Amino acid sequence: MEKDTTSPTAPVPTVGEGAGEDGVWEDLVTSALLGTDRRPPAALAGAGGRDLPGALLDAAALLTVRRRAGLRPGPAAAPPEPAPEDPRGPLPEAAGRRLGQLLAGRTAPSPAGRRGAAPDLAELLPQWLALANELGYKAPAAALPALLDAARARTDLRPQALRLAGPRGLWLARLNPEWRFALRGAGAGGSLPALDDREGVRALWDEGLFAERVALLVAVRTEDPAAGLSLLASTWSAERAEDRLMFLDSLRTGLSGADEEFLEAALGDRSRNVRATAAELLSALPASALAGRMAGRAVSCVGLDRTARTPTIVVEAPHECDAAMQRDGLTATPPAGRGERSWWLGQLVESAPLSCWPPRFGGRGPEEIVALPVADEWQDELHAAWCRAAVRQRDAAWSRALLGSPATPPATGPGTSSLAERAQLLSTLAPAERALWVASFVAAHGLSEAFQLLGVCEVPWAEPLGGAVIDALDSARDAGSYPWSFSGVMGLAERCLAPEAALRLESLTTRPDETEHASPGAGGYWSEAFQRLVSTLRLRAAMRAELMEPPTAQDG
């Protein structure tokens, strides 16, 4: 029986003699791109009167099947190394489920951009991770991809997320380029060698990534400051300027007089930023030679006029910034809008040890010195420099004096009117004293200026701070304004109030009667905000209870 060569299902004509399969495929592709009228495919020269476009498609289909059928399996790739063991205990079952919910992301947005009354799960994830790590748990293997994705999306989560992910998280990160950030992390997940492993420490210091080296230096300094300094000194001269700056900043951990010789040498570094950081660290050591030099310069500029009816501080700012001052860390050129002499004075005073001032002012203590009048409008500059010195030297007595009474309005009090600088001063006080000062500030001035101050208080907020915040929120609601002006404080309260405060807040969740002067609908918004606050506090309590349950066996 003869083959029907006119049938549309007839086999595609034989391709060009001797042409390689790849060459035939390229010929068909070229004709398809240019059109069979302009460039008839040579491989279909024997197609006769057939429709060339259809014949080209038939040939391409046949050739595709032939190529696929003729493929031979390539050599198998080497399997990855097995995941390392993680000796930490598994999460309790309920806590594992909670982690999955938190990693799933935010609650669905409410209409018109309103947050609604449901807790914001994404904002609770950092607290959950911190507590899980504190209790020594490891992440379930199935949760590692979502945990690494969350850490990739939010840099603030990375330290805690990578710690929970542990060595298996790092193993998994090596298999996905999107998770490579974990390999550049600061030694997360147990990637640092044991600090008593001298060969491992030396190898990582010599060959590790920059972030790993920084993490290693901080870890060694925490355990043995002298060993950390020796490690840094061994390669200091060969480091890049930007790396020297970060390494030098790591010496804040365990900083002591034993570091003075190294830091004095760094004052001659060719990098201005390195010199400035070395000078700052030396000025934080009141007994250092640099602190002594700065004290001599500062007391020559600031003194007490005893001839006045009331003892008054007088200031004679420097007239030049010589080479020796610049070597000790002073920047000669002021920022735009600052006078040179006031700029130089501020740097001198903030770098001088605070212990030099009582002898200069007749044995007066910090509170008495801060209370003295300052001539010629130098008070703001002088007090601001003392604030920076108190923070740098972690001097609680001077911080108390410069903070003054919390009932005094910031604009008229001692020290500085900047709330950011006041927050730094508060950080030098003990947590209980800090909370008490901020509670009194909130009671006196409300919440509109308290956000930065609340941010430096220990979590959960101790009493009376928690009660002061609740009372201030209640007063703001009674004033009839919308809660949006207090959204930042409300968000802090959700994360920082003690969960037990939910009982006290319960009565505030009801919608109040609207007064004549209240903003339209404000009561409903406040009710919703308090409902969210209560539900968030209860959820935090539940999260803690779940993590405290006895662990159950899970996949390792």
mmCIF file with all atom_site columns, N, CA and C in Angstrom, residues 327-366:
data_model
loop_
_atom_site.group_PDB
_atom_site.id
_atom_site.type_symbol
_atom_site.label_atom_id
_atom_site.label_alt_id
_atom_site.label_comp_id
_atom_site.label_asym_id
_atom_site.label_entity_id
_atom_site.label_seq_id
_atom_site.pdbx_PDB_ins_code
_atom_site.Cartn_x
_atom_site.Cartn_y
_atom_site.Cartn_z
_atom_site.occupancy
_atom_site.B_iso_or_equiv
_atom_site.pdbx_formal_charge
_atom_site.auth_seq_id
_atom_site.auth_comp_id
_atom_site.auth_asym_id
_atom_site.auth_atom_id
_atom_site.pdbx_PDB_model_num
ATOM 1   N N  . ARG A 1 327 ? 44.404 66.057 67.173 1.00 0.00 ? 327 ARG A N  1
ATOM 2   C CA . ARG A 1 327 ? 44.871 64.683 67.386 1.00 0.00 ? 327 ARG A CA 1
ATOM 3   C C  . ARG A 1 327 ? 44.079 64.004 68.494 1.00 0.00 ? 327 ARG A C  1
ATOM 4   N N  . ASP A 1 328 ? 43.621 64.770 69.460 1.00 0.00 ? 328 ASP A N  1
ATOM 5   C CA . ASP A 1 328 ? 42.845 64.211 70.565 1.00 0.00 ? 328 ASP A CA 1
ATOM 6   C C  . ASP A 1 328 ? 41.366 64.085 70.235 1.00 0.00 ? 328 ASP A C  1
ATOM 7   N N  . GLY A 1 329 ? 41.013 64.250 68.969 1.00 0.00 ? 329 GLY A N  1
ATOM 8   C CA . GLY A 1 329 ? 39.656 63.928 68.538 1.00 0.00 ? 329 GLY A CA 1
ATOM 9   C C  . GLY A 1 329 ? 38.760 65.094 68.226 1.00 0.00 ? 329 GLY A C  1
ATOM 10  N N  . LEU A 1 330 ? 39.204 66.343 68.426 1.00 0.00 ? 330 LEU A N  1
ATOM 11  C CA . LEU A 1 330 ? 38.348 67.477 68.113 1.00 0.00 ? 330 LEU A CA 1
ATOM 12  C C  . LEU A 1 330 ? 38.275 67.690 66.601 1.00 0.00 ? 330 LEU A C  1
ATOM 13  N N  . THR A 1 331 ? 37.083 67.970 66.132 1.00 0.00 ? 331 THR A N  1
ATOM 14  C CA . THR A 1 331 ? 36.873 68.293 64.722 1.00 0.00 ? 331 THR A CA 1
ATOM 15  C C  . THR A 1 331 ? 36.933 69.803 64.578 1.00 0.00 ? 331 THR A C  1
ATOM 16  N N  . ALA A 1 332 ? 37.823 70.273 63.723 1.00 0.00 ? 332 ALA A N  1
ATOM 17  C CA . ALA A 1 332 ? 38.068 71.712 63.636 1.00 0.00 ? 332 ALA A CA 1
ATOM 18  C C  . ALA A 1 332 ? 36.940 72.454 62.941 1.00 0.00 ? 332 ALA A C  1
ATOM 19  N N  . THR A 1 333 ? 36.363 71.871 61.914 1.00 0.00 ? 333 THR A N  1
ATOM 20  C CA . THR A 1 333 ? 35.346 72.566 61.124 1.00 0.00 ? 333 THR A CA 1
ATOM 21  C C  . THR A 1 333 ? 33.958 72.276 61.678 1.00 0.00 ? 333 THR A C  1
ATOM 22  N N  . PRO A 1 334 ? 33.218 73.312 62.080 1.00 0.00 ? 334 PRO A N  1
ATOM 23  C CA . PRO A 1 334 ? 31.888 73.074 62.658 1.00 0.00 ? 334 PRO A CA 1
ATOM 24  C C  . PRO A 1 334 ? 30.849 72.797 61.579 1.00 0.00 ? 334 PRO A C  1
ATOM 25  N N  . PRO A 1 335 ? 29.721 72.208 61.958 1.00 0.00 ? 335 PRO A N  1
ATOM 26  C CA . PRO A 1 335 ? 28.623 72.045 61.004 1.00 0.00 ? 335 PRO A CA 1
ATOM 27  C C  . PRO A 1 335 ? 28.071 73.413 60.602 1.00 0.00 ? 335 PRO A C  1
ATOM 28  N N  . ALA A 1 336 ? 27.304 73.422 59.529 1.00 0.00 ? 336 ALA A N  1
ATOM 29  C CA . ALA A 1 336 ? 26.702 74.670 59.069 1.00 0.00 ? 336 ALA A CA 1
ATOM 30  C C  . ALA A 1 336 ? 25.815 75.246 60.165 1.00 0.00 ? 336 ALA A C  1
ATOM 31  N N  . GLY A 1 337 ? 25.944 76.536 60.385 1.00 0.00 ? 337 GLY A N  1
ATOM 32  C CA . GLY A 1 337 ? 25.117 77.210 61.381 1.00 0.00 ? 337 GLY A CA 1
ATOM 33  C C  . GLY A 1 337 ? 25.699 77.242 62.770 1.00 0.00 ? 337 GLY A C  1
ATOM 34  N N  . ARG A 1 338 ? 26.834 76.591 62.997 1.00 0.00 ? 338 ARG A N  1
ATOM 35  C CA . ARG A 1 338 ? 27.476 76.598 64.318 1.00 0.00 ? 338 ARG A CA 1
ATOM 36  C C  . ARG A 1 338 ? 28.711 77.479 64.282 1.00 0.00 ? 338 ARG A C  1
ATOM 37  N N  . GLY A 1 339 ? 28.908 78.249 65.341 1.00 0.00 ? 339 GLY A N  1
ATOM 38  C CA . GLY A 1 339 ? 30.121 79.035 65.452 1.00 0.00 ? 339 GLY A CA 1
ATOM 39  C C  . GLY A 1 339 ? 31.297 78.159 65.829 1.00 0.00 ? 339 GLY A C  1
ATOM 40  N N  . GLU A 1 340 ? 32.493 78.538 65.392 1.00 0.00 ? 340 GLU A N  1
ATOM 41  C CA . GLU A 1 340 ? 33.681 77.720 65.649 1.00 0.00 ? 340 GLU A CA 1
ATOM 42  C C  . GLU A 1 340 ? 33.960 77.594 67.139 1.00 0.00 ? 340 GLU A C  1
ATOM 43  N N  . ARG A 1 341 ? 33.945 78.700 67.852 1.00 0.00 ? 341 ARG A N  1
ATOM 44  C CA . ARG A 1 341 ? 34.355 78.661 69.256 1.00 0.00 ? 341 ARG A CA 1
ATOM 45  C C  . ARG A 1 341 ? 33.377 77.838 70.104 1.00 0.00 ? 341 ARG A C  1
ATOM 46  N N  . SER A 1 342 ? 32.083 77.989 69.868 1.00 0.00 ? 342 SER A N  1
ATOM 47  C CA . SER A 1 342 ? 31.118 77.196 70.632 1.00 0.00 ? 342 SER A CA 1
ATOM 48  C C  . SER A 1 342 ? 31.227 75.720 70.269 1.00 0.00 ? 342 SER A C  1
ATOM 49  N N  . TRP A 1 343 ? 31.543 75.431 69.019 1.00 0.00 ? 343 TRP A N  1
ATOM 50  C CA . TRP A 1 343 ? 31.731 74.050 68.567 1.00 0.00 ? 343 TRP A CA 1
ATOM 51  C C  . TRP A 1 343 ? 32.924 73.418 69.269 1.00 0.00 ? 343 TRP A C  1
ATOM 52  N N  . TRP A 1 344 ? 34.021 74.146 69.347 1.00 0.00 ? 344 TRP A N  1
ATOM 53  C CA . TRP A 1 344 ? 35.219 73.611 70.008 1.00 0.00 ? 344 TRP A CA 1
ATOM 54  C C  . TRP A 1 344 ? 34.970 73.454 71.506 1.00 0.00 ? 344 TRP A C  1
ATOM 55  N N  . LEU A 1 345 ? 34.284 74.428 72.110 1.00 0.00 ? 345 LEU A N  1
ATOM 56  C CA . LEU A 1 345 ? 34.001 74.334 73.548 1.00 0.00 ? 345 LEU A CA 1
ATOM 57  C C  . LEU A 1 345 ? 33.165 73.096 73.861 1.00 0.00 ? 345 LEU A C  1
ATOM 58  N N  . GLY A 1 346 ? 32.117 72.867 73.079 1.00 0.00 ? 346 GLY A N  1
ATOM 59  C CA . GLY A 1 346 ? 31.259 71.714 73.335 1.00 0.00 ? 346 GLY A CA 1
ATOM 60  C C  . GLY A 1 346 ? 32.016 70.407 73.279 1.00 0.00 ? 346 GLY A C  1
ATOM 61  N N  . GLN A 1 347 ? 32.929 70.282 72.307 1.00 0.00 ? 347 GLN A N  1
ATOM 62  C CA . GLN A 1 347 ? 33.706 69.048 72.190 1.00 0.00 ? 347 GLN A CA 1
ATOM 63  C C  . GLN A 1 347 ? 34.663 68.881 73.372 1.00 0.00 ? 347 GLN A C  1
ATOM 64  N N  . LEU A 1 348 ? 35.254 69.978 73.829 1.00 0.00 ? 348 LEU A N  1
ATOM 65  C CA . LEU A 1 348 ? 36.159 69.885 74.974 1.00 0.00 ? 348 LEU A CA 1
ATOM 66  C C  . LEU A 1 348 ? 35.424 69.440 76.230 1.00 0.00 ? 348 LEU A C  1
ATOM 67  N N  . VAL A 1 349 ? 34.273 70.072 76.499 1.00 0.00 ? 349 VAL A N  1
ATOM 68  C CA . VAL A 1 349 ? 33.552 69.782 77.738 1.00 0.00 ? 349 VAL A CA 1
ATOM 69  C C  . VAL A 1 349 ? 32.994 68.362 77.731 1.00 0.00 ? 349 VAL A C  1
ATOM 70  N N  . GLU A 1 350 ? 32.491 67.905 76.605 1.00 0.00 ? 350 GLU A N  1
ATOM 71  C CA . GLU A 1 350 ? 31.931 66.556 76.587 1.00 0.00 ? 350 GLU A CA 1
ATOM 72  C C  . GLU A 1 350 ? 33.003 65.481 76.692 1.00 0.00 ? 350 GLU A C  1
ATOM 73  N N  . SER A 1 351 ? 34.247 65.833 76.356 1.00 0.00 ? 351 SER A N  1
ATOM 74  C CA . SER A 1 351 ? 35.342 64.862 76.419 1.00 0.00 ? 351 SER A CA 1
ATOM 75  C C  . SER A 1 351 ? 36.085 64.893 77.744 1.00 0.00 ? 351 SER A C  1
ATOM 76  N N  . ALA A 1 352 ? 35.826 65.908 78.555 1.00 0.00 ? 352 ALA A N  1
ATOM 77  C CA . ALA A 1 352 ? 36.516 66.018 79.845 1.00 0.00 ? 352 ALA A CA 1
ATOM 78  C C  . ALA A 1 352 ? 35.822 65.157 80.890 1.00 0.00 ? 352 ALA A C  1
ATOM 79  N N  . PRO A 1 353 ? 36.568 64.523 81.788 1.00 0.00 ? 353 PRO A N  1
ATOM 80  C CA . PRO A 1 353 ? 35.930 63.724 82.844 1.00 0.00 ? 353 PRO A CA 1
ATOM 81  C C  . PRO A 1 353 ? 35.093 64.625 83.749 1.00 0.00 ? 353 PRO A C  1
ATOM 82  N N  . LEU A 1 354 ? 33.907 64.178 84.072 1.00 0.00 ? 354 LEU A N  1
ATOM 83  C CA . LEU A 1 354 ? 33.014 64.981 84.918 1.00 0.00 ? 354 LEU A CA 1
ATOM 84  C C  . LEU A 1 354 ? 33.589 65.193 86.313 1.00 0.00 ? 354 LEU A C  1
ATOM 85  N N  . SER A 1 355 ? 34.522 64.358 86.706 1.00 0.00 ? 355 SER A N  1
ATOM 86  C CA . SER A 1 355 ? 35.136 64.503 88.032 1.00 0.00 ? 355 SER A CA 1
ATOM 87  C C  . SER A 1 355 ? 35.987 65.763 88.150 1.00 0.00 ? 355 SER A C  1
ATOM 88  N N  . CYS A 1 356 ? 36.281 66.416 87.037 1.00 0.00 ? 356 CYS A N  1
ATOM 89  C CA . CYS A 1 356 ? 37.113 67.615 87.106 1.00 0.00 ? 356 CYS A CA 1
ATOM 90  C C  . CYS A 1 356 ? 36.323 68.846 87.529 1.00 0.00 ? 356 CYS A C  1
ATOM 91  N N  . TRP A 1 357 ? 34.983 68.778 87.523 1.00 0.00 ? 357 TRP A N  1
ATOM 92  C CA . TRP A 1 357 ? 34.195 69.984 87.770 1.00 0.00 ? 357 TRP A CA 1
ATOM 93  C C  . TRP A 1 357 ? 33.957 70.302 89.248 1.00 0.00 ? 357 TRP A C  1
ATOM 94  N N  . PRO A 1 358 ? 33.685 69.343 90.122 1.00 0.00 ? 358 PRO A N  1
ATOM 95  C CA . PRO A 1 358 ? 33.522 69.724 91.531 1.00 0.00 ? 358 PRO A CA 1
ATOM 96  C C  . PRO A 1 358 ? 34.710 70.502 92.104 1.00 0.00 ? 358 PRO A C  1
ATOM 97  N N  . PRO A 1 359 ? 35.977 70.091 91.889 1.00 0.00 ? 359 PRO A N  1
ATOM 98  C CA . PRO A 1 359 ? 37.086 70.913 92.386 1.00 0.00 ? 359 PRO A CA 1
ATOM 99  C C  . PRO A 1 359 ? 37.115 72.303 91.749 1.00 0.00 ? 359 PRO A C  1
ATOM 100 N N  . ARG A 1 360 ? 36.724 72.379 90.484 1.00 0.00 ? 360 ARG A N  1
ATOM 101 C CA . ARG A 1 360 ? 36.742 73.666 89.792 1.00 0.00 ? 360 ARG A CA 1
ATOM 102 C C  . ARG A 1 360 ? 35.701 74.626 90.368 1.00 0.00 ? 360 ARG A C  1
ATOM 103 N N  . PHE A 1 361 ? 34.597 74.056 90.891 1.00 0.00 ? 361 PHE A N  1
ATOM 104 C CA . PHE A 1 361 ? 33.509 74.893 91.405 1.00 0.00 ? 361 PHE A CA 1
ATOM 105 C C  . PHE A 1 361 ? 33.405 74.815 92.933 1.00 0.00 ? 361 PHE A C  1
ATOM 106 N N  . GLY A 1 362 ? 34.549 74.777 93.598 1.00 0.00 ? 362 GLY A N  1
ATOM 107 C CA . GLY A 1 362 ? 34.575 74.891 95.054 1.00 0.00 ? 362 GLY A CA 1
ATOM 108 C C  . GLY A 1 362 ? 33.975 73.720 95.787 1.00 0.00 ? 362 GLY A C  1
ATOM 109 N N  . GLY A 1 363 ? 34.081 72.515 95.243 1.00 0.00 ? 363 GLY A N  1
ATOM 110 C CA . GLY A 1 363 ? 33.575 71.331 95.920 1.00 0.00 ? 363 GLY A CA 1
ATOM 111 C C  . GLY A 1 363 ? 32.089 71.104 95.757 1.00 0.00 ? 363 GLY A C  1
ATOM 112 N N  . ARG A 1 364 ? 31.430 71.879 94.933 1.00 0.00 ? 364 ARG A N  1
ATOM 113 C CA . ARG A 1 364 ? 29.997 71.671 94.708 1.00 0.00 ? 364 ARG A CA 1
ATOM 114 C C  . ARG A 1 364 ? 29.757 70.348 93.985 1.00 0.00 ? 364 ARG A C  1
ATOM 115 N N  . GLY A 1 365 ? 28.589 69.739 94.273 1.00 0.00 ? 365 GLY A N  1
ATOM 116 C CA . GLY A 1 365 ? 28.191 68.513 93.597 1.00 0.00 ? 365 GLY A CA 1
ATOM 117 C C  . GLY A 1 365 ? 27.495 68.808 92.279 1.00 0.00 ? 365 GLY A C  1
ATOM 118 N N  . PRO A 1 366 ? 27.162 67.772 91.510 1.00 0.00 ? 366 PRO A N  1
ATOM 119 C CA . PRO A 1 366 ? 26.543 67.973 90.195 1.00 0.00 ? 366 PRO A CA 1
ATOM 120 C C  . PRO A 1 366 ? 25.281 68.830 90.234 1.00 0.00 ? 366 PRO A C  1
#
